[in-house]
mmCIF file of C-alpha atoms in Angstrom:
data_model
loop_
_atom_site.group_PDB
_atom_site.id
_atom_site.type_symbol
_atom_site.label_atom_id
_atom_site.label_comp_id
_atom_site.label_asym_id
_atom_site.label_seq_id
_atom_site.Cartn_x
_atom_site.Cartn_y
_atom_site.Cartn_z
ATOM 1 C CA GLY A 1 -14.173 -4.612 -6.407
ATOM 2 C CA ALA A 2 -11.174 -2.636 -4.585
ATOM 3 C CA VAL A 3 -9.232 -5.831 -3.796
ATOM 4 C CA VAL A 4 -5.162 -5.133 -2.990
ATOM 5 C CA SER A 5 -3.203 -8.284 -2.546
ATOM 6 C CA GLN A 6 0.401 -8.564 -1.023
ATOM 7 C CA HIS A 7 3.301 -11.019 -1.239
ATOM 8 C CA PRO A 8 4.290 -12.617 0.451
ATOM 9 C CA SER A 9 2.395 -12.766 3.569
ATOM 10 C CA TRP A 10 4.911 -13.601 5.843
ATOM 11 C CA VAL A 11 9.029 -13.785 5.706
ATOM 12 C CA ILE A 12 11.771 -14.789 7.726
ATOM 13 C CA CYS A 13 15.195 -13.820 7.062
ATOM 14 C CA LYS A 14 18.494 -13.509 8.722
ATOM 15 C CA SER A 15 19.774 -10.020 9.522
ATOM 16 C CA GLY A 16 21.864 -8.503 6.907
ATOM 17 C CA THR A 17 19.424 -9.797 3.856
ATOM 18 C CA SER A 18 17.167 -7.616 1.961
ATOM 19 C CA VAL A 19 13.679 -8.676 1.581
ATOM 20 C CA LYS A 20 11.051 -7.216 -1.274
ATOM 21 C CA ILE A 21 7.395 -7.239 -0.548
ATOM 22 C CA GLU A 22 5.076 -6.576 -3.677
ATOM 23 C CA CYS A 23 1.895 -4.499 -3.649
ATOM 24 C CA ARG A 24 -0.690 -5.114 -6.219
ATOM 25 C CA SER A 25 -4.342 -3.644 -6.856
ATOM 26 C CA LEU A 26 -5.805 -6.783 -8.886
ATOM 27 C CA ASP A 27 -9.116 -5.179 -10.139
ATOM 28 C CA PHE A 28 -7.872 -1.155 -10.411
ATOM 29 C CA GLN A 29 -5.624 1.136 -11.617
ATOM 30 C CA ALA A 30 -3.802 2.592 -8.573
ATOM 31 C CA THR A 31 -2.183 6.340 -9.041
ATOM 32 C CA THR A 32 -1.198 6.265 -5.652
ATOM 33 C CA MET A 33 0.280 3.574 -3.145
ATOM 34 C CA PHE A 34 1.175 4.050 0.423
ATOM 35 C CA TRP A 35 3.062 2.001 2.778
ATOM 36 C CA TYR A 36 2.472 1.535 6.476
ATOM 37 C CA ARG A 37 4.059 -0.321 8.824
ATOM 38 C CA GLN A 38 2.547 -1.358 11.945
ATOM 39 C CA PHE A 39 3.931 -2.583 15.471
ATOM 40 C CA PRO A 40 2.274 -4.958 17.664
ATOM 41 C CA LYS A 41 -0.734 -3.157 19.348
ATOM 42 C CA GLN A 42 -0.080 0.133 17.888
ATOM 43 C CA SER A 43 -1.462 1.881 15.069
ATOM 44 C CA LEU A 44 -0.475 2.446 11.456
ATOM 45 C CA MET A 45 2.648 4.566 10.685
ATOM 46 C CA LEU A 46 2.767 6.242 7.068
ATOM 47 C CA MET A 47 6.030 5.377 5.861
ATOM 48 C CA ALA A 48 5.991 6.484 2.246
ATOM 49 C CA THR A 49 3.514 7.410 -0.586
ATOM 50 C CA SER A 50 4.157 6.653 -4.144
ATOM 51 C CA ASN A 51 2.881 7.600 -7.542
ATOM 52 C CA GLU A 52 3.220 5.646 -10.740
ATOM 53 C CA GLY A 53 6.370 6.211 -12.721
ATOM 54 C CA SER A 54 7.947 9.142 -9.889
ATOM 55 C CA LYS A 55 9.904 8.717 -6.895
ATOM 56 C CA ALA A 56 8.369 7.756 -3.640
ATOM 57 C CA THR A 57 7.988 10.682 -1.000
ATOM 58 C CA TYR A 58 9.033 9.426 2.542
ATOM 59 C CA GLU A 59 8.265 10.556 5.971
ATOM 60 C CA GLN A 60 10.013 12.026 8.121
ATOM 61 C CA GLY A 61 12.317 9.738 9.691
ATOM 62 C CA VAL A 62 11.531 6.830 7.090
ATOM 63 C CA GLU A 63 15.086 5.816 5.550
ATOM 64 C CA LYS A 64 14.664 6.145 1.716
ATOM 65 C CA ASP A 65 18.143 4.218 1.372
ATOM 66 C CA LYS A 66 16.798 1.440 3.625
ATOM 67 C CA PHE A 67 13.473 1.070 2.659
ATOM 68 C CA LEU A 68 13.458 1.555 -1.428
ATOM 69 C CA ILE A 69 9.873 1.666 -3.120
ATOM 70 C CA ASN A 70 9.409 1.195 -6.881
ATOM 71 C CA HIS A 71 6.106 1.912 -8.494
ATOM 72 C CA ALA A 72 6.638 0.561 -12.050
ATOM 73 C CA SER A 73 2.847 0.485 -12.990
ATOM 74 C CA LEU A 74 -0.332 1.233 -12.247
ATOM 75 C CA THR A 75 -0.954 -2.150 -10.344
ATOM 76 C CA LEU A 76 2.299 -2.788 -8.557
ATOM 77 C CA SER A 77 4.609 -1.319 -5.942
ATOM 78 C CA THR A 78 7.681 -3.047 -4.427
ATOM 79 C CA LEU A 79 8.968 -2.196 -1.003
ATOM 80 C CA THR A 80 12.371 -3.712 -0.278
ATOM 81 C CA VAL A 81 14.036 -3.989 3.064
ATOM 82 C CA THR A 82 17.750 -3.502 2.513
ATOM 83 C CA SER A 83 20.138 -4.931 5.298
ATOM 84 C CA ALA A 84 17.310 -5.743 7.399
ATOM 85 C CA HIS A 85 17.933 -6.038 11.123
ATOM 86 C CA PRO A 86 15.619 -7.564 13.876
ATOM 87 C CA GLU A 87 14.233 -3.474 14.551
ATOM 88 C CA ASP A 88 12.941 -3.881 11.335
ATOM 89 C CA SER A 89 10.590 -6.850 12.324
ATOM 90 C CA SER A 90 7.084 -5.484 11.710
ATOM 91 C CA PHE A 91 3.629 -5.917 10.163
ATOM 92 C CA TYR A 92 4.155 -4.114 6.784
ATOM 93 C CA ILE A 93 0.894 -2.980 5.057
ATOM 94 C CA CYS A 94 0.173 -1.159 1.570
ATOM 95 C CA SER A 95 -2.982 0.891 0.415
ATOM 96 C CA ALA A 96 -3.703 2.001 -3.412
ATOM 97 C CA ALA A 97 -5.919 4.318 -4.301
ATOM 98 C CA TRP A 98 -7.142 5.732 -7.505
ATOM 99 C CA SER A 99 -7.380 9.837 -8.286
ATOM 100 C CA SER A 100 -10.604 11.433 -7.940
ATOM 101 C CA GLY A 101 -9.752 15.220 -7.429
ATOM 102 C CA ARG A 102 -10.429 14.862 -3.434
ATOM 103 C CA THR A 103 -8.611 12.858 -1.095
ATOM 104 C CA ASP A 104 -8.889 9.547 -2.314
ATOM 105 C CA THR A 105 -10.368 6.502 -0.785
ATOM 106 C CA GLN A 106 -7.305 3.661 0.350
ATOM 107 C CA TYR A 107 -7.689 0.331 0.251
ATOM 108 C CA PHE A 108 -5.668 -1.921 2.092
ATOM 109 C CA GLY A 109 -3.757 -5.090 1.574
ATOM 110 C CA PRO A 110 -3.704 -8.399 3.715
ATOM 111 C CA GLY A 111 -0.408 -7.292 4.857
ATOM 112 C CA THR A 112 3.195 -8.758 5.484
ATOM 113 C CA ARG A 113 4.877 -10.314 8.565
ATOM 114 C CA LEU A 114 8.160 -9.360 8.639
ATOM 115 C CA THR A 115 10.530 -11.601 11.053
ATOM 116 C CA VAL A 116 14.428 -10.972 10.951
ATOM 117 C CA LEU A 117 16.444 -12.959 13.088
ATOM 118 C CA GLY B 1 0.099 18.663 11.471
ATOM 119 C CA GLU B 2 -2.987 16.617 12.156
ATOM 120 C CA ASN B 3 -3.440 14.702 15.062
ATOM 121 C CA VAL B 4 -6.196 12.235 15.754
ATOM 122 C CA GLU B 5 -7.290 10.906 19.258
ATOM 123 C CA GLN B 6 -9.386 7.838 19.845
ATOM 124 C CA HIS B 7 -11.781 6.841 22.824
ATOM 125 C CA PRO B 8 -12.380 4.318 23.969
ATOM 126 C CA SER B 9 -8.992 2.105 23.538
ATOM 127 C CA THR B 10 -11.194 -0.599 24.519
ATOM 128 C CA LEU B 11 -14.901 -1.180 24.357
ATOM 129 C CA SER B 12 -16.705 -4.548 25.680
ATOM 130 C CA VAL B 13 -20.352 -4.761 24.630
ATOM 131 C CA GLN B 14 -23.512 -7.539 25.033
ATOM 132 C CA GLU B 15 -24.354 -8.905 21.848
ATOM 133 C CA GLY B 16 -27.149 -6.521 20.231
ATOM 134 C CA ASP B 17 -26.138 -3.725 22.119
ATOM 135 C CA SER B 18 -24.814 -0.722 20.247
ATOM 136 C CA ALA B 19 -21.325 0.669 20.037
ATOM 137 C CA VAL B 20 -19.935 3.968 19.918
ATOM 138 C CA ILE B 21 -16.372 5.253 19.285
ATOM 139 C CA LYS B 22 -15.456 8.543 19.094
ATOM 140 C CA CYS B 23 -12.487 10.149 17.039
ATOM 141 C CA THR B 24 -11.085 13.967 17.493
ATOM 142 C CA TYR B 25 -9.066 15.760 15.154
ATOM 143 C CA SER B 26 -7.073 19.076 15.158
ATOM 144 C CA ASP B 27 -6.914 20.287 11.413
ATOM 145 C CA SER B 28 -9.788 22.137 10.421
ATOM 146 C CA ALA B 29 -8.679 21.598 7.045
ATOM 147 C CA SER B 30 -9.683 17.994 6.795
ATOM 148 C CA ASN B 31 -12.234 16.833 4.820
ATOM 149 C CA TYR B 32 -12.334 13.220 4.724
ATOM 150 C CA PHE B 33 -12.595 10.715 7.728
ATOM 151 C CA PRO B 34 -12.660 6.767 7.168
ATOM 152 C CA TRP B 35 -13.234 3.988 9.329
ATOM 153 C CA TYR B 36 -11.341 0.769 9.010
ATOM 154 C CA LYS B 37 -12.018 -2.796 10.980
ATOM 155 C CA GLN B 38 -9.060 -4.712 11.610
ATOM 156 C CA GLU B 39 -8.907 -8.317 12.534
ATOM 157 C CA LEU B 40 -6.126 -9.825 13.946
ATOM 158 C CA GLY B 41 -3.030 -10.757 11.429
ATOM 159 C CA LYS B 42 -5.086 -9.141 8.511
ATOM 160 C CA GLY B 43 -4.914 -5.703 6.678
ATOM 161 C CA PRO B 44 -7.381 -3.216 7.732
ATOM 162 C CA GLN B 45 -10.994 -3.069 5.680
ATOM 163 C CA LEU B 46 -12.631 -0.210 4.780
ATOM 164 C CA ILE B 47 -16.107 -0.345 6.725
ATOM 165 C CA ILE B 48 -17.675 3.250 6.204
ATOM 166 C CA ASP B 49 -16.379 7.025 5.182
ATOM 167 C CA ILE B 50 -17.788 10.339 5.346
ATOM 168 C CA ARG B 51 -16.730 13.703 3.954
ATOM 169 C CA SER B 52 -17.375 17.375 5.394
ATOM 170 C CA ASN B 53 -20.267 17.946 3.214
ATOM 171 C CA VAL B 54 -22.074 15.744 5.127
ATOM 172 C CA GLY B 55 -23.067 15.419 8.931
ATOM 173 C CA GLU B 56 -24.344 11.639 8.651
ATOM 174 C CA LYS B 57 -23.827 8.556 6.415
ATOM 175 C CA LYS B 58 -25.425 5.269 7.307
ATOM 176 C CA ASP B 59 -24.672 1.630 5.893
ATOM 177 C CA GLN B 60 -26.871 -0.902 7.628
ATOM 178 C CA ARG B 61 -26.066 -1.280 10.915
ATOM 179 C CA ILE B 62 -23.241 1.065 10.566
ATOM 180 C CA ALA B 63 -23.471 4.561 10.987
ATOM 181 C CA VAL B 64 -20.951 7.391 11.188
ATOM 182 C CA THR B 65 -21.564 11.402 12.318
ATOM 183 C CA LEU B 66 -19.298 14.252 11.878
ATOM 184 C CA ASN B 67 -19.452 17.571 13.785
ATOM 185 C CA LYS B 68 -17.133 19.519 11.618
ATOM 186 C CA THR B 69 -17.387 22.806 14.178
ATOM 187 C CA ALA B 70 -16.365 20.626 17.404
ATOM 188 C CA LYS B 71 -13.855 18.577 15.058
ATOM 189 C CA HIS B 72 -15.252 15.252 16.034
ATOM 190 C CA PHE B 73 -16.627 12.237 14.623
ATOM 191 C CA SER B 74 -18.261 8.654 15.809
ATOM 192 C CA LEU B 75 -18.606 5.229 14.839
ATOM 193 C CA HIS B 76 -21.902 3.872 15.606
ATOM 194 C CA ILE B 77 -22.075 -0.373 15.451
ATOM 195 C CA THR B 78 -26.226 -1.260 16.539
ATOM 196 C CA GLU B 79 -27.117 -4.716 17.006
ATOM 197 C CA THR B 80 -23.290 -5.904 17.321
ATOM 198 C CA GLN B 81 -22.621 -9.174 16.699
ATOM 199 C CA PRO B 82 -19.457 -11.572 17.725
ATOM 200 C CA GLU B 83 -18.188 -10.840 14.438
ATOM 201 C CA ASP B 84 -17.756 -7.743 14.872
ATOM 202 C CA SER B 85 -15.137 -8.158 17.436
ATOM 203 C CA ALA B 86 -12.174 -6.343 16.117
ATOM 204 C CA VAL B 87 -9.535 -3.090 16.065
ATOM 205 C CA TYR B 88 -11.359 -0.413 14.982
ATOM 206 C CA PHE B 89 -9.411 2.478 13.616
ATOM 207 C CA CYS B 90 -10.530 6.002 12.816
ATOM 208 C CA ALA B 91 -8.306 8.240 10.137
ATOM 209 C CA ALA B 92 -8.670 11.650 8.853
ATOM 210 C CA ASP B 93 -6.965 12.924 5.910
ATOM 211 C CA ARG B 94 -4.028 15.527 6.232
ATOM 212 C CA GLU B 95 -4.159 19.311 4.516
ATOM 213 C CA TYR B 96 -1.791 18.432 1.943
ATOM 214 C CA GLY B 97 -1.906 15.160 -0.293
ATOM 215 C CA ASN B 98 -3.833 11.931 -0.022
ATOM 216 C CA LYS B 99 -2.480 11.044 3.325
ATOM 217 C CA LEU B 100 -4.184 9.731 6.099
ATOM 218 C CA VAL B 101 -3.483 10.308 9.843
ATOM 219 C CA PHE B 102 -4.706 7.125 12.180
ATOM 220 C CA GLY B 103 -5.993 7.100 15.466
ATOM 221 C CA ALA B 104 -4.608 4.882 18.038
ATOM 222 C CA GLY B 105 -7.134 2.231 17.939
ATOM 223 C CA THR B 106 -10.091 0.553 19.453
ATOM 224 C CA ILE B 107 -10.473 -3.264 20.486
ATOM 225 C CA LEU B 108 -14.409 -3.855 20.617
ATOM 226 C CA ARG B 109 -15.077 -7.133 22.497
ATOM 227 C CA VAL B 110 -18.740 -8.600 21.666
ATOM 228 C CA LYS B 111 -19.656 -11.070 24.050
ATOM 229 C CA SER B 112 -22.219 -13.778 22.836
#
């Protein structure tokens, strides 16, 4: 149980274009989804937290107009990188959790490798 | 805010030996401490977690210990196997919300 998928697994795009990444919880309803970015040989950095039906909350330093997050249902969240530039190239990973009344266990997706040329 | 330090950054062990990775955290209000294993090019996989109401938890070859007074927790892997080779991350929850703060990671290499 607790399977999270991401699509696509990798994407290459030209500078200035937008890229959408999907995150799905396959066997549970996720009340909260998280988006992380991971640069090579580094740890995971939280970008934003999204709850179904409400606006995402972004971590300090993360541009909300550049990284658009939509959490339209309890099983789907999307991250759109708008006007991507080479410095946005990274490994983007989502996680999903369901509310249990205490800090929720996060289950991670397989990640999406974004390369911006 | 919460800060999590993880040591060592790399660890090499012989197959069959034990491996121990340690983390310290700064926020005494933290209550949840998961450990994740990440293989190259993949997302992190939860391997074990512990909450502050217990001091130790074990799952087959993996165990986690928690010392809330000292604010540190450790991952213990016994009888290591080559497939245990990966990057391991510890994390602690922040005092508000469900957010996690991750350690810098430990590269574990199990030599056969």
